[in-house]
Tab-separated table of C-alpha atoms and ligand atoms in Angstrom:
chain	number	residue	atom	x	y	z
A	1	MET	CA	38.681	-18.937	-31.256
A	2	GLN	CA	40.519	-17.947	-28.312
A	3	THR	CA	38.842	-18.861	-25.063
A	4	ARG	CA	37.952	-15.793	-22.664
A	5	LYS	CA	36.318	-16.168	-19.445
A	6	ALA	CA	33.832	-13.363	-18.217
A	7	THR	CA	31.756	-13.086	-14.911
A	8	ALA	CA	28.992	-10.910	-14.013
A	9	VAL	CA	26.856	-9.841	-11.184
A	10	SER	CA	23.275	-8.952	-11.547
A	11	CYS	CA	20.397	-8.084	-9.054
A	12	ALA	CA	16.920	-9.529	-8.912
A	13	ASN	CA	14.040	-6.827	-8.966
A	14	VAL	CA	10.793	-6.326	-7.790
A	15	ALA	CA	8.069	-4.810	-9.861
A	16	PHE	CA	6.096	-1.920	-8.862
A	17	VAL	CA	4.049	-2.192	-12.051
A	18	LYS	CA	4.002	-5.822	-13.299
A	19	TYR	CA	4.650	-7.451	-16.645
A	20	TRP	CA	2.069	-9.966	-17.118
A	21	GLY	CA	1.348	-11.058	-20.720
A	22	ASN	CA	3.229	-10.650	-24.019
A	23	HIS	CA	2.061	-9.557	-27.329
A	24	ASP	CA	4.840	-11.768	-29.009
A	25	ALA	CA	5.763	-14.558	-26.596
A	26	LYS	CA	8.555	-15.899	-28.542
A	27	LEU	CA	10.472	-12.379	-28.554
A	28	ARG	CA	9.280	-11.539	-25.292
A	29	MET	CA	7.559	-8.383	-25.985
A	30	PRO	CA	5.277	-7.282	-23.159
A	31	LEU	CA	1.642	-6.033	-23.151
A	32	ASN	CA	2.479	-3.044	-21.150
A	33	ASP	CA	5.327	-1.108	-19.744
A	34	SER	CA	6.506	-2.165	-16.336
A	35	LEU	CA	8.713	-0.508	-13.652
A	36	SER	CA	10.961	-1.955	-10.817
A	37	MET	CA	13.553	-1.616	-8.184
A	38	ASN	CA	16.615	-3.794	-8.349
A	39	LEU	CA	17.402	-5.584	-5.181
A	40	ASP	CA	20.838	-5.246	-3.905
A	41	ALA	CA	20.580	-8.300	-1.405
A	42	LEU	CA	19.348	-10.957	-4.130
A	43	THR	CA	22.197	-11.269	-6.671
A	44	THR	CA	23.119	-14.025	-9.294
A	45	THR	CA	26.850	-14.411	-10.225
A	46	THR	CA	27.521	-15.972	-13.549
A	47	THR	CA	30.844	-17.146	-15.295
A	48	VAL	CA	30.850	-17.913	-19.004
A	49	GLU	CA	33.688	-19.519	-20.962
A	50	PHE	CA	33.390	-20.400	-24.708
A	51	ASP	CA	35.663	-23.215	-25.616
A	52	ASP	CA	36.135	-24.868	-29.226
A	53	ALA	CA	37.087	-27.946	-27.276
A	54	LEU	CA	33.581	-28.490	-25.929
A	55	GLU	CA	31.029	-30.608	-27.685
A	56	GLN	CA	27.948	-29.358	-25.926
A	57	ASP	CA	27.259	-26.362	-23.433
A	58	GLU	CA	28.085	-27.257	-19.872
A	59	ILE	CA	25.489	-25.470	-17.555
A	60	VAL	CA	26.037	-25.628	-13.603
A	61	ILE	CA	23.615	-23.871	-11.302
A	62	GLY	CA	24.348	-23.794	-7.701
A	63	GLY	CA	26.921	-26.398	-7.929
A	64	GLU	CA	24.625	-28.833	-9.645
A	65	PRO	CA	24.358	-29.708	-13.387
A	66	ALA	CA	21.029	-28.023	-14.639
A	67	ASN	CA	18.033	-29.900	-15.091
A	68	GLU	CA	16.942	-30.351	-18.685
A	69	LYS	CA	14.461	-27.327	-18.667
A	70	ALA	CA	16.725	-24.988	-16.952
A	71	LYS	CA	19.408	-26.121	-19.554
A	72	ALA	CA	17.449	-25.813	-22.753
A	73	ARG	CA	16.406	-22.080	-21.536
A	74	VAL	CA	20.090	-21.276	-21.036
A	75	VAL	CA	21.291	-23.003	-24.260
A	76	GLU	CA	18.696	-20.753	-26.059
A	77	GLN	CA	20.216	-17.462	-24.605
A	78	LEU	CA	23.736	-18.774	-25.500
A	79	ASP	CA	22.359	-19.434	-29.091
A	80	ARG	CA	21.275	-15.877	-29.258
A	81	ILE	CA	24.615	-14.770	-28.199
A	82	ARG	CA	26.400	-16.658	-30.594
A	83	LYS	CA	24.173	-15.726	-33.243
A	84	GLU	CA	25.124	-11.751	-32.429
A	85	ALA	CA	28.824	-12.712	-32.213
A	86	LYS	CA	28.909	-15.196	-35.038
A	87	VAL	CA	30.596	-17.756	-33.283
A	88	ALA	CA	29.706	-21.606	-32.941
A	89	ALA	CA	31.876	-22.754	-29.856
A	90	LYS	CA	30.015	-24.185	-26.836
A	91	ALA	CA	30.052	-22.596	-23.522
A	92	ARG	CA	30.812	-23.536	-19.906
A	93	VAL	CA	28.550	-21.731	-17.555
A	94	HIS	CA	28.404	-21.529	-13.927
A	95	SER	CA	25.845	-19.760	-12.025
A	96	ARG	CA	25.169	-19.063	-8.311
A	97	ASN	CA	22.349	-17.067	-6.289
A	98	ASN	CA	23.616	-15.271	-3.013
A	99	PHE	CA	20.194	-16.165	-1.579
A	100	PRO	CA	18.739	-19.437	-0.357
A	101	SER	CA	17.730	-21.366	-3.673
A	102	ALA	CA	15.196	-23.078	-1.521
A	103	ALA	CA	13.503	-20.074	-0.511
A	104	GLY	CA	11.071	-19.873	-3.541
A	105	LEU	CA	12.754	-16.839	-4.987
A	106	ALA	CA	14.605	-18.224	-7.757
A	107	SER	CA	14.799	-15.306	-9.793
A	108	SER	CA	14.994	-15.487	-13.780
A	109	ALA	CA	15.764	-11.799	-13.798
A	110	SER	CA	18.964	-11.854	-12.040
A	111	ALA	CA	20.167	-15.015	-13.788
A	112	PHE	CA	19.366	-13.800	-17.414
A	113	ALA	CA	20.687	-10.598	-16.904
A	114	ALA	CA	23.918	-11.790	-15.425
A	115	LEU	CA	24.031	-14.599	-18.323
A	116	THR	CA	23.649	-12.050	-20.831
A	117	LEU	CA	26.440	-9.735	-19.659
A	118	ALA	CA	28.934	-12.447	-18.806
A	119	GLY	CA	28.061	-14.432	-22.165
A	120	THR	CA	28.538	-11.358	-24.310
A	121	ARG	CA	31.708	-10.335	-22.655
A	122	ALA	CA	33.108	-13.792	-22.678
A	123	VAL	CA	32.382	-14.017	-26.378
A	124	GLY	CA	34.237	-10.669	-27.059
A	125	LEU	CA	31.003	-8.357	-27.675
A	126	ASP	CA	30.796	-5.018	-25.741
A	127	LEU	CA	27.292	-4.179	-25.977
A	128	GLY	CA	25.710	-1.210	-24.464
A	129	GLU	CA	23.163	-0.882	-21.912
A	130	ARG	CA	20.310	-0.892	-24.051
A	131	SER	CA	21.435	-3.797	-26.366
A	132	LEU	CA	22.125	-5.629	-23.411
A	133	SER	CA	18.534	-5.084	-22.074
A	134	ILE	CA	17.145	-6.272	-25.479
A	135	LEU	CA	19.032	-9.559	-25.364
A	136	ALA	CA	18.429	-10.294	-21.715
A	137	ARG	CA	14.666	-9.451	-22.277
A	138	GLN	CA	14.743	-12.543	-24.865
A	139	GLY	CA	15.896	-14.728	-22.211
A	140	SER	CA	13.426	-13.570	-19.413
A	141	GLY	CA	11.291	-10.402	-19.703
A	142	SER	CA	11.983	-8.949	-16.178
A	143	ALA	CA	15.718	-9.708	-16.686
A	144	ALA	CA	15.583	-6.622	-19.180
A	145	ARG	CA	14.862	-4.354	-16.092
A	146	SER	CA	18.000	-5.713	-14.219
A	147	ILE	CA	20.363	-4.536	-16.721
A	148	PRO	CA	20.364	-0.777	-15.803
A	149	ALA	CA	20.883	0.245	-12.193
A	150	GLY	CA	18.426	1.143	-9.625
A	151	PHE	CA	14.719	1.958	-10.479
A	152	THR	CA	14.106	1.201	-14.003
A	153	GLU	CA	11.385	1.033	-16.420
A	154	TRP	CA	11.085	-1.391	-19.347
A	155	LEU	CA	9.230	0.249	-22.624
A	156	ALA	CA	6.804	-2.476	-24.035
A	157	ALA	CA	6.786	-1.133	-27.707
A	158	THR	CA	3.348	-2.055	-28.690
A	159	ASN	CA	2.647	-0.249	-31.890
A	160	VAL	CA	1.964	-2.314	-34.807
A	161	THR	CA	5.439	-1.029	-36.410
A	162	SER	CA	7.293	-1.675	-33.118
A	163	THR	CA	10.315	-3.721	-33.313
A	164	SER	CA	12.156	-5.787	-30.853
A	165	GLU	CA	14.900	-3.140	-30.628
A	166	GLN	CA	12.230	-0.779	-29.036
A	167	SER	CA	11.535	-2.854	-26.130
A	168	TYR	CA	14.171	-2.416	-23.435
A	169	ALA	CA	14.558	-0.801	-19.743
A	170	ARG	CA	16.222	2.331	-19.031
A	171	GLN	CA	17.179	3.943	-15.707
A	172	LEU	CA	14.387	6.139	-13.901
A	173	LEU	CA	16.329	6.825	-10.741
A	174	PRO	CA	19.930	5.675	-9.558
A	175	PRO	CA	19.976	3.294	-6.601
A	176	ASP	CA	20.935	6.173	-4.042
A	177	ALA	CA	18.295	8.396	-4.963
A	178	TRP	CA	15.568	6.777	-2.953
A	179	ASP	CA	16.343	4.821	0.192
A	180	LEU	CA	13.652	2.122	-0.115
A	181	ARG	CA	13.583	-1.029	1.470
A	182	ASP	CA	12.050	-4.430	0.383
A	183	VAL	CA	11.168	-6.578	3.387
A	184	ILE	CA	10.713	-9.872	1.996
A	185	ALA	CA	8.502	-12.282	4.114
A	186	LEU	CA	8.835	-15.869	2.695
A	187	VAL	CA	5.773	-17.767	3.448
A	188	SER	CA	6.394	-20.843	1.459
A	189	ALA	CA	9.607	-22.430	-0.088
A	190	ASP	CA	7.757	-24.801	-2.286
A	191	ALA	CA	9.102	-24.633	-5.909
A	192	LYS	CA	6.314	-22.788	-8.329
A	193	LYS	CA	4.007	-25.189	-10.098
A	194	ILE	CA	3.426	-22.852	-12.941
A	195	GLY	CA	6.168	-20.751	-13.793
A	196	SER	CA	5.827	-17.035	-15.161
A	197	THR	CA	6.382	-18.082	-18.839
A	198	GLU	CA	3.292	-20.329	-18.663
A	199	GLY	CA	1.607	-17.681	-16.584
A	200	HIS	CA	2.096	-15.021	-19.351
A	201	ALA	CA	0.766	-17.470	-21.767
A	202	LEU	CA	-2.434	-18.130	-19.735
A	203	ALA	CA	-2.817	-14.544	-19.224
A	204	HIS	CA	-4.522	-14.211	-22.421
A	205	THR	CA	-7.424	-16.652	-21.230
A	206	SER	CA	-8.607	-14.221	-18.432
A	207	PRO	CA	-11.514	-12.440	-19.606
A	208	PHE	CA	-10.009	-9.475	-17.507
A	209	LEU	CA	-6.651	-9.048	-19.264
A	210	SER	CA	-8.056	-6.656	-21.788
A	211	GLU	CA	-9.575	-4.393	-19.181
A	212	ARG	CA	-6.264	-4.568	-17.085
A	213	ILE	CA	-4.360	-3.524	-20.282
A	214	SER	CA	-6.815	-0.677	-21.201
A	215	ARG	CA	-6.607	0.886	-17.781
A	216	LEU	CA	-3.045	0.320	-17.157
A	217	PRO	CA	-1.435	3.504	-18.752
A	218	ILE	CA	-3.041	5.842	-16.125
A	219	ARG	CA	-1.734	3.714	-13.346
A	220	TYR	CA	1.637	3.476	-14.820
A	221	HIS	CA	1.897	7.303	-15.286
A	222	ARG	CA	0.822	7.850	-11.856
A	223	VAL	CA	3.302	5.309	-10.155
A	224	ARG	CA	5.930	6.703	-12.580
A	225	ARG	CA	5.381	10.347	-11.267
A	226	GLU	CA	5.372	9.314	-7.601
A	227	LEU	CA	8.576	7.269	-7.933
A	228	LEU	CA	10.122	10.131	-9.500
A	229	ALA	CA	8.837	12.546	-6.842
A	230	LYS	CA	9.838	9.702	-4.215
A	231	ASN	CA	6.349	9.727	-2.546
A	232	LEU	CA	5.867	6.296	-1.001
A	233	HIS	CA	2.468	7.516	0.559
A	234	ASP	CA	0.762	8.278	-2.996
A	235	MET	CA	2.886	5.349	-4.711
A	236	GLY	CA	1.723	2.662	-2.149
A	237	PRO	CA	-1.953	2.130	-2.780
A	238	ASP	CA	-0.939	1.451	-6.585
A	239	LEU	CA	1.716	-0.917	-5.438
A	240	GLU	CA	-0.862	-2.934	-3.754
A	241	ALA	CA	-3.603	-2.707	-6.383
A	242	GLU	CA	-0.929	-3.940	-9.002
A	243	ALA	CA	-0.075	-7.055	-6.981
A	244	ILE	CA	-3.728	-7.820	-6.746
A	245	GLU	CA	-4.667	-7.267	-10.313
A	246	LEU	CA	-1.794	-9.847	-11.445
A	247	HIS	CA	-3.164	-12.378	-9.266
A	248	MET	CA	-6.703	-11.747	-10.355
A	249	ILE	CA	-5.589	-12.076	-13.728
A	250	ALA	CA	-3.699	-15.466	-12.761
A	251	MET	CA	-6.655	-16.595	-10.897
A	252	THR	CA	-9.123	-16.044	-13.563
A	253	SER	CA	-6.909	-17.763	-16.460
A	254	ARG	CA	-7.949	-21.038	-17.553
A	255	PRO	CA	-6.673	-23.058	-15.929
A	256	PRO	CA	-6.431	-20.830	-13.042
A	257	ILE	CA	-3.479	-20.253	-11.333
A	258	PHE	CA	-3.352	-19.664	-7.585
A	259	TYR	CA	-0.054	-18.602	-6.226
A	260	TRP	CA	-1.231	-17.469	-2.933
A	261	ALA	CA	-0.587	-19.542	0.475
A	262	PRO	CA	-2.350	-18.856	3.606
A	263	GLY	CA	0.715	-16.934	4.781
A	264	THR	CA	0.351	-14.607	2.043
A	265	VAL	CA	-3.015	-13.334	3.199
A	266	ARG	CA	-1.818	-13.459	6.639
A	267	VAL	CA	1.071	-10.900	5.729
A	268	MET	CA	-1.207	-8.723	3.286
A	269	ASP	CA	-3.475	-8.507	6.393
A	270	ALA	CA	-0.891	-7.596	8.843
A	271	VAL	CA	0.623	-4.777	6.575
A	272	ARG	CA	-2.997	-3.124	6.356
A	273	GLN	CA	-3.513	-3.453	10.155
A	274	TRP	CA	0.321	-1.672	10.699
A	275	ARG	CA	-0.526	0.892	8.211
A	276	SER	CA	-3.898	1.865	10.230
A	277	GLU	CA	-1.537	2.199	13.146
A	278	GLY	CA	0.701	4.600	11.189
A	279	LEU	CA	3.405	2.600	10.083
A	280	GLU	CA	3.800	3.203	6.448
A	281	ALA	CA	4.351	0.082	4.497
A	282	TYR	CA	2.550	-1.539	1.253
A	283	TYR	CA	2.784	-4.987	-0.053
A	284	THR	CA	3.426	-6.324	-3.396
A	285	LEU	CA	3.725	-9.852	-4.751
A	286	ASP	CA	5.279	-11.390	-7.814
A	287	ALA	CA	4.471	-14.647	-9.420
A	288	GLY	CA	4.599	-16.552	-6.126
A	289	PRO	CA	2.985	-16.669	-2.645
A	290	ASN	CA	6.136	-14.534	-0.919
A	291	VAL	CA	5.141	-10.941	0.140
A	292	HIS	CA	7.423	-7.903	-0.593
A	293	ILE	CA	6.746	-5.111	1.898
A	294	ILE	CA	7.862	-1.623	0.416
A	295	VAL	CA	8.972	0.696	3.100
A	296	GLN	CA	11.214	3.583	3.606
A	297	ALA	CA	14.670	2.681	5.276
A	298	LYS	CA	13.692	4.347	8.693
A	299	ASP	CA	10.784	1.991	8.855
A	300	ALA	CA	12.597	-1.365	7.737
A	301	ALA	CA	13.882	-2.548	11.366
A	302	GLU	CA	10.442	-2.142	12.659
A	303	VAL	CA	8.643	-3.847	9.836
A	304	GLU	CA	11.228	-6.603	9.742
A	305	LYS	CA	10.691	-7.207	13.591
A	306	ARG	CA	7.014	-7.392	13.196
A	307	VAL	CA	7.235	-9.740	10.231
A	308	ARG	CA	9.423	-12.324	11.928
A	309	GLU	CA	6.776	-12.325	14.697
A	310	LEU	CA	4.085	-13.842	12.369
A	311	GLY	CA	3.774	-17.453	12.702
A	312	GLU	CA	3.304	-18.136	9.064
A	313	VAL	CA	6.539	-16.294	8.065
A	314	GLN	CA	9.646	-18.777	7.579
A	315	GLN	CA	12.303	-16.171	6.799
A	316	VAL	CA	12.909	-12.708	6.242
A	317	LEU	CA	15.342	-10.641	3.795
A	318	VAL	CA	15.621	-7.219	3.364
A	319	SER	CA	16.922	-5.502	0.449
A	320	GLY	CA	17.730	-1.861	-0.654
A	321	PRO	CA	17.967	-0.544	-4.298
A	322	GLY	CA	20.732	-2.306	-6.347
A	323	GLY	CA	22.942	-1.567	-8.988
A	324	GLY	CA	22.886	-2.676	-12.634
A	325	ALA	CA	24.331	-5.770	-14.084
A	326	GLN	CA	28.203	-5.467	-13.606
A	327	GLU	CA	31.295	-7.463	-14.789
A	328	SER	CA	33.381	-9.023	-11.899
A	329	GLU	CA	36.791	-10.788	-11.564
A	330	GLN	CA	35.701	-13.134	-9.130
A	331	HIS	CA	35.225	-15.999	-11.505
A	332	LEU	CA	33.274	-19.148	-10.448
A	333	PHE	CA	35.804	-21.854	-11.897
B	1	DP6	C1	5.240	-11.436	-11.876
B	1	DP6	O1	10.307	-12.321	-16.372
B	1	DP6	O2	9.680	-14.294	-14.929
B	1	DP6	O3	7.618	-11.063	-11.674
B	1	DP6	O4	9.757	-13.562	-19.561
B	1	DP6	O5	8.703	-15.757	-19.122
B	1	DP6	O6	10.864	-15.247	-18.000
B	1	DP6	P1	9.507	-14.901	-18.495
B	1	DP6	O7	8.796	-14.154	-17.321
B	1	DP6	P2	9.459	-13.279	-15.889
B	1	DP6	O8	8.079	-12.770	-15.488
B	1	DP6	C2	7.935	-11.944	-14.233
B	1	DP6	C3	6.749	-11.578	-13.876
B	1	DP6	C4	6.391	-10.881	-12.412
B	1	DP6	C5	5.967	-9.387	-12.688
B	1	DP6	C6	7.261	-8.556	-13.163
B	1	DP6	O9	8.430	-8.898	-12.530
B	1	DP6	O10	7.045	-7.605	-13.608
């Protein structure tokens, strides 16, 4: 085959309603619908080139050859792309995040969304948004939501007759529809001891998972409605409840997973305090200790200033709503 190089840029996302647990782990078919905002300040750029001359896939992440675990996961995704395109050639993959990799924010969502778009374009496939989202989902569930732009929802497709093709993400609002900011307080740069994939598998051992899943549709529709109405005041309490519930499931799994650090609790306390003083801010957390504080753009500078004053906070990043996965001409090699 002719070699062709393609590059894609994709945003990380922060979930307002969380994905935690799969009903089909191999295909990454989630237990519930989830909803998120792409983050324009946190992007991954990935260049892929398929080349018959290569004997094996060559994966470089942040300028270094990928470790075995990361490499295996990227190769699995390349295999899905090869299968779809019916080609055998191995690939050269270079990937880079624009945010500090030591920050404990390493994002599989931006990584697998960028890899899926760059990989499919490099192999000559021209998939639409829905097909890209389905393919990205199989590499990392949350990556499905980083394919469309802005605020997106990922449909779980949990009926017994549901197929993999029915579980994909679509846009709810474009990025410029709502001027929200995510003020990210980094309280620990340590690498996660237990990755999300393991967390999803362990979720089934929590006695509270089935309770969560049975109650979630009501919350989901409320958050979705408030998002479409751009009503942070009414959406905020559900954002916080989602974060606590995700971690409650993690903490009650066997063995339990504790993602929180002392600084996590400190920032959550501070946000509640600021709110009581009239500053409208709500926290959420993904599978790690860092705290995402969701605010309207007009309050972002004040919240950022206050977060920086907290002793436990090592670094602060501020992000607005981001676009979808996009091709770029700025190749990494
Ligand atoms: C806590 O998408 O990282 O961020 O499918 O195994 O790659 P894998 O998991 P991943 O899980 C993300 C979980 C979360 C919540 C969310 O983003 O919805």
